mmCIF file of C-alpha atoms in Angstrom:
data_model
loop_
_atom_site.group_PDB
_atom_site.id
_atom_site.type_symbol
_atom_site.label_atom_id
_atom_site.label_comp_id
_atom_site.label_asym_id
_atom_site.label_seq_id
_atom_site.Cartn_x
_atom_site.Cartn_y
_atom_site.Cartn_z
ATOM 1 C CA MET B 1188 -15.453 -25.068 -4.056
ATOM 2 C CA LYS B 1189 -11.691 -24.376 -5.148
ATOM 3 C CA ASP B 1190 -12.405 -20.779 -6.209
ATOM 4 C CA SER B 1191 -14.113 -19.894 -2.842
ATOM 5 C CA THR B 1192 -11.372 -21.491 -0.804
ATOM 6 C CA SER B 1193 -8.919 -19.541 -2.944
ATOM 7 C CA ARG B 1194 -10.763 -15.993 -2.349
ATOM 8 C CA LEU B 1195 -11.097 -17.073 1.559
ATOM 9 C CA LEU B 1196 -7.273 -17.974 1.454
ATOM 10 C CA ALA B 1197 -6.121 -14.648 -0.413
ATOM 11 C CA GLY B 1198 -8.358 -12.554 2.073
ATOM 12 C CA LEU B 1199 -6.906 -14.175 5.102
ATOM 13 C CA ALA B 1200 -3.275 -13.455 3.584
ATOM 14 C CA ARG B 1201 -4.274 -9.676 2.536
ATOM 15 C CA ASP B 1202 -5.795 -9.085 5.912
ATOM 16 C CA GLY B 1203 -2.988 -10.640 7.856
ATOM 17 C CA ALA B 1204 -0.514 -8.842 5.860
ATOM 18 C CA ARG B 1205 -2.378 -5.526 6.741
ATOM 19 C CA ALA B 1206 -2.435 -6.292 10.437
ATOM 20 C CA LEU B 1207 1.166 -7.033 10.225
ATOM 21 C CA LEU B 1208 1.970 -3.702 8.645
ATOM 22 C CA GLY B 1209 -0.152 -1.732 11.109
ATOM 23 C CA ILE B 1210 -2.429 -0.733 8.211
ATOM 24 C CA ALA B 1211 -5.899 -1.959 8.389
ATOM 25 C CA ARG B 1212 -9.556 -1.334 6.916
ATOM 26 C CA ARG B 1213 -11.263 1.163 8.819
ATOM 27 C CA ALA B 1214 -13.117 -0.608 11.608
ATOM 28 C CA ARG B 1215 -16.654 -1.376 11.428
ATOM 29 C CA PRO B 1216 -19.198 -0.386 14.314
ATOM 30 C CA HIS B 1217 -19.341 -2.986 16.580
ATOM 31 C CA GLY B 1218 -22.952 -4.279 17.432
ATOM 32 C CA ARG B 1219 -23.923 -4.339 21.186
ATOM 33 C CA GLU B 1220 -23.575 -8.011 21.303
ATOM 34 C CA HIS B 1221 -19.906 -7.681 20.240
ATOM 35 C CA ALA B 1222 -18.877 -4.751 22.069
ATOM 36 C CA PRO B 1223 -16.297 -5.165 24.351
ATOM 37 C CA GLN B 1224 -17.133 -4.603 28.158
ATOM 38 C CA ALA B 1225 -14.907 -2.670 30.654
ATOM 39 C CA PRO B 1226 -13.993 -3.827 33.821
ATOM 40 C CA ASP B 1227 -16.917 -2.182 35.745
ATOM 41 C CA GLY B 1228 -19.428 -3.361 33.221
ATOM 42 C CA GLY B 1229 -19.680 -0.425 30.920
ATOM 43 C CA ARG B 1230 -18.353 -0.083 27.187
ATOM 44 C CA ALA B 1231 -14.880 -0.406 27.018
ATOM 45 C CA PRO B 1232 -12.885 1.923 24.001
ATOM 46 C CA VAL B 1233 -12.888 0.282 20.629
ATOM 47 C CA GLU B 1234 -9.415 0.849 18.761
ATOM 48 C CA THR B 1235 -10.113 1.838 15.429
ATOM 49 C CA HIS B 1236 -7.374 1.353 12.720
ATOM 50 C CA ARG B 1237 -7.785 3.635 9.556
ATOM 51 C CA LEU B 1238 -5.716 4.447 6.396
ATOM 52 C CA PRO B 1239 -3.828 7.368 6.780
ATOM 53 C CA ASP B 1240 -4.844 11.116 5.339
ATOM 54 C CA PHE B 1241 -3.569 11.121 1.825
ATOM 55 C CA ASP B 1242 -2.113 14.496 0.998
ATOM 56 C CA TYR B 1243 -0.453 15.093 -2.474
ATOM 57 C CA ALA B 1244 2.727 17.180 -1.335
ATOM 58 C CA PRO B 1245 5.856 16.739 -3.264
ATOM 59 C CA HIS B 1246 8.843 18.984 -2.675
ATOM 60 C CA ARG B 1247 12.221 18.671 -4.107
ATOM 61 C CA ASP B 1248 13.956 18.718 -0.338
ATOM 62 C CA GLY B 1249 15.514 15.597 0.107
ATOM 63 C CA GLU B 1250 12.911 14.308 2.463
ATOM 64 C CA PRO B 1251 9.938 11.496 1.338
ATOM 65 C CA ASP B 1252 6.983 13.141 0.558
ATOM 66 C CA PRO B 1253 3.348 11.933 -0.653
ATOM 67 C CA GLY B 1254 3.278 12.050 -4.402
ATOM 68 C CA GLU B 1255 7.023 11.454 -4.887
ATOM 69 C CA VAL B 1256 8.659 8.106 -6.211
ATOM 70 C CA VAL B 1257 11.528 7.263 -3.571
ATOM 71 C CA TRP B 1258 13.717 4.280 -3.255
ATOM 72 C CA THR B 1259 14.161 2.261 -0.206
ATOM 73 C CA TRP B 1260 14.322 -1.438 1.169
ATOM 74 C CA VAL B 1261 10.908 -3.166 0.924
ATOM 75 C CA PRO B 1262 10.502 -6.448 2.697
ATOM 76 C CA TYR B 1263 9.311 -9.708 1.132
ATOM 77 C CA GLU B 1264 5.985 -10.868 1.860
ATOM 78 C CA ASP B 1265 6.730 -14.100 2.639
ATOM 79 C CA ASP B 1266 9.810 -13.415 4.624
ATOM 80 C CA PRO B 1267 9.898 -9.927 5.894
ATOM 81 C CA THR B 1268 13.608 -10.303 7.027
ATOM 82 C CA ARG B 1269 14.230 -10.581 3.686
ATOM 83 C CA GLY B 1270 13.566 -7.904 0.722
ATOM 84 C CA LYS B 1271 15.281 -5.705 -1.938
ATOM 85 C CA ASP B 1272 15.718 -1.734 -2.733
ATOM 86 C CA ARG B 1273 12.972 -0.824 -4.974
ATOM 87 C CA PRO B 1274 10.939 2.196 -6.039
ATOM 88 C CA VAL B 1275 7.872 3.208 -3.816
ATOM 89 C CA LEU B 1276 5.249 5.731 -4.389
ATOM 90 C CA VAL B 1277 5.042 7.826 -0.940
ATOM 91 C CA LEU B 1278 0.906 8.009 -0.289
ATOM 92 C CA ALA B 1279 1.061 9.762 3.045
ATOM 93 C CA ARG B 1280 2.824 10.812 5.967
ATOM 94 C CA SER B 1281 1.727 8.543 9.423
ATOM 95 C CA GLY B 1282 3.294 9.976 12.680
ATOM 96 C CA ARG B 1283 7.178 10.253 11.759
ATOM 97 C CA ASP B 1284 6.917 7.594 9.197
ATOM 98 C CA VAL B 1285 5.390 7.450 5.814
ATOM 99 C CA VAL B 1286 3.017 5.071 4.135
ATOM 100 C CA VAL B 1287 4.200 3.817 0.646
ATOM 101 C CA ALA B 1288 3.382 1.068 -2.153
ATOM 102 C CA GLN B 1289 5.804 -0.655 -3.976
ATOM 103 C CA LEU B 1290 6.506 -0.145 -7.605
ATOM 104 C CA THR B 1291 7.120 -2.906 -10.426
ATOM 105 C CA SER B 1292 8.060 -2.337 -14.123
ATOM 106 C CA GLN B 1293 6.469 -6.047 -14.763
ATOM 107 C CA ASP B 1294 3.475 -5.834 -16.369
ATOM 108 C CA HIS B 1295 0.245 -7.532 -14.489
ATOM 109 C CA ASP B 1296 -2.393 -6.810 -17.000
ATOM 110 C CA LEU B 1297 -2.227 -10.077 -18.513
ATOM 111 C CA ASP B 1298 -2.173 -12.004 -15.413
ATOM 112 C CA ALA B 1299 -4.533 -9.582 -13.308
ATOM 113 C CA ALA B 1300 -7.084 -12.342 -12.676
ATOM 114 C CA ASP B 1301 -4.278 -14.806 -11.178
ATOM 115 C CA GLU B 1302 -2.789 -11.865 -9.198
ATOM 116 C CA ALA B 1303 -6.476 -11.017 -7.515
ATOM 117 C CA ARG B 1304 -7.057 -14.192 -6.817
ATOM 118 C CA TRP B 1305 -4.088 -13.927 -4.511
ATOM 119 C CA GLY B 1306 -5.203 -10.621 -3.184
ATOM 120 C CA ARG B 1307 -2.691 -8.421 -5.227
ATOM 121 C CA TYR B 1308 -3.964 -5.563 -7.144
ATOM 122 C CA TRP B 1309 -1.795 -3.286 -9.353
ATOM 123 C CA MET B 1310 -2.361 0.148 -11.251
ATOM 124 C CA ASP B 1311 -0.592 1.486 -14.071
ATOM 125 C CA ILE B 1312 1.054 4.447 -13.496
ATOM 126 C CA GLY B 1313 2.990 5.161 -16.575
ATOM 127 C CA THR B 1314 6.526 6.401 -17.100
ATOM 128 C CA GLY B 1315 8.740 8.670 -14.478
ATOM 129 C CA ASP B 1316 12.400 10.021 -13.768
ATOM 130 C CA TRP B 1317 12.281 7.052 -10.983
ATOM 131 C CA ASP B 1318 13.201 4.553 -13.885
ATOM 132 C CA SER B 1319 16.237 5.472 -15.818
ATOM 133 C CA ARG B 1320 14.987 3.308 -18.563
ATOM 134 C CA ARG B 1321 11.759 4.869 -19.009
ATOM 135 C CA ARG B 1322 9.821 1.612 -18.576
ATOM 136 C CA PRO B 1323 6.163 1.884 -17.778
ATOM 137 C CA SER B 1324 5.373 0.966 -14.139
ATOM 138 C CA GLU B 1325 2.836 -0.278 -11.954
ATOM 139 C CA VAL B 1326 1.942 0.521 -8.268
ATOM 140 C CA ARG B 1327 0.625 -2.041 -5.707
ATOM 141 C CA LEU B 1328 -2.812 -1.055 -4.485
ATOM 142 C CA ASP B 1329 -3.227 -3.875 -1.479
ATOM 143 C CA ARG B 1330 0.105 -3.772 0.148
ATOM 144 C CA LEU B 1331 0.584 -0.701 2.360
ATOM 145 C CA ILE B 1332 3.924 -0.328 4.128
ATOM 146 C CA ARG B 1333 5.003 1.949 6.931
ATOM 147 C CA VAL B 1334 8.736 3.036 6.229
ATOM 148 C CA ALA B 1335 11.010 5.385 8.203
ATOM 149 C CA PRO B 1336 12.077 8.482 6.492
ATOM 150 C CA ASP B 1337 15.768 7.694 7.101
ATOM 151 C CA THR B 1338 15.826 4.370 5.332
ATOM 152 C CA VAL B 1339 14.612 6.455 2.186
ATOM 153 C CA ARG B 1340 17.759 5.901 -0.069
ATOM 154 C CA ARG B 1341 17.058 8.402 -2.760
ATOM 155 C CA GLU B 1342 14.138 10.617 -4.353
ATOM 156 C CA GLY B 1343 13.384 8.847 -8.142
ATOM 157 C CA GLY B 1344 10.954 11.494 -9.516
ATOM 158 C CA ILE B 1345 7.387 13.260 -8.784
ATOM 159 C CA LEU B 1346 3.992 11.341 -10.060
ATOM 160 C CA ASP B 1347 1.665 13.586 -11.803
ATOM 161 C CA GLU B 1348 -1.121 14.707 -9.186
ATOM 162 C CA ARG B 1349 -4.032 13.205 -11.266
ATOM 163 C CA ILE B 1350 -2.369 9.817 -11.436
ATOM 164 C CA PHE B 1351 -1.772 10.127 -7.606
ATOM 165 C CA ARG B 1352 -5.288 10.971 -7.035
ATOM 166 C CA GLU B 1353 -6.547 7.830 -8.802
ATOM 167 C CA VAL B 1354 -3.949 5.598 -7.014
ATOM 168 C CA VAL B 1355 -5.558 6.844 -3.456
ATOM 169 C CA SER B 1356 -9.120 6.571 -4.837
ATOM 170 C CA ARG B 1357 -8.499 3.069 -5.661
ATOM 171 C CA VAL B 1358 -6.551 2.388 -2.413
ATOM 172 C CA GLU B 1359 -9.316 3.643 -0.600
ATOM 173 C CA ALA B 1360 -11.806 1.649 -2.589
ATOM 174 C CA LEU B 1361 -10.075 -1.651 -2.059
ATOM 175 C CA HIS B 1362 -9.265 -1.223 1.688
ATOM 176 C CA GLY B 1363 -13.031 -0.145 2.140
ATOM 177 C CA ALA B 1364 -12.380 3.643 2.898
ATOM 178 C CA GLY B 1365 -13.877 5.149 -0.006
#
């Protein structure tokens, strides 16, 4: 009972965070009995939320591009009015914004089961120029954040394309798009 309640709460938190951040699982088709009705009795359009189109396109041009690790302010989940400057992996462009996933140098391998229980999933991506001490990094797969390009403080490095593609594959699988 405790495990199922924990999973339910973790799922609700994860889904709420996705909705709050404007990134959601791909919408599943509605059955007829659940389809919204237009005022004239017909079927109303259904808005679908999709993951962005991922594209590896790093360019050392001062702009945040997919495949680059950049530094920007990331809000805390429990209090979005607070946060900290941290490295993030740019995954995609979405309109004028970029979609990013936060990095950490903390190793979550030993507490992966506990992290998953709370809806947090991490992937090792190795070391890179984004960390001056060359510590191994992990990218968070479950929390995608929209960032305005002008809030990016600096470029940190370029992630290997093979690793970028693996991150995207895991993000899509986790978010139900793969």
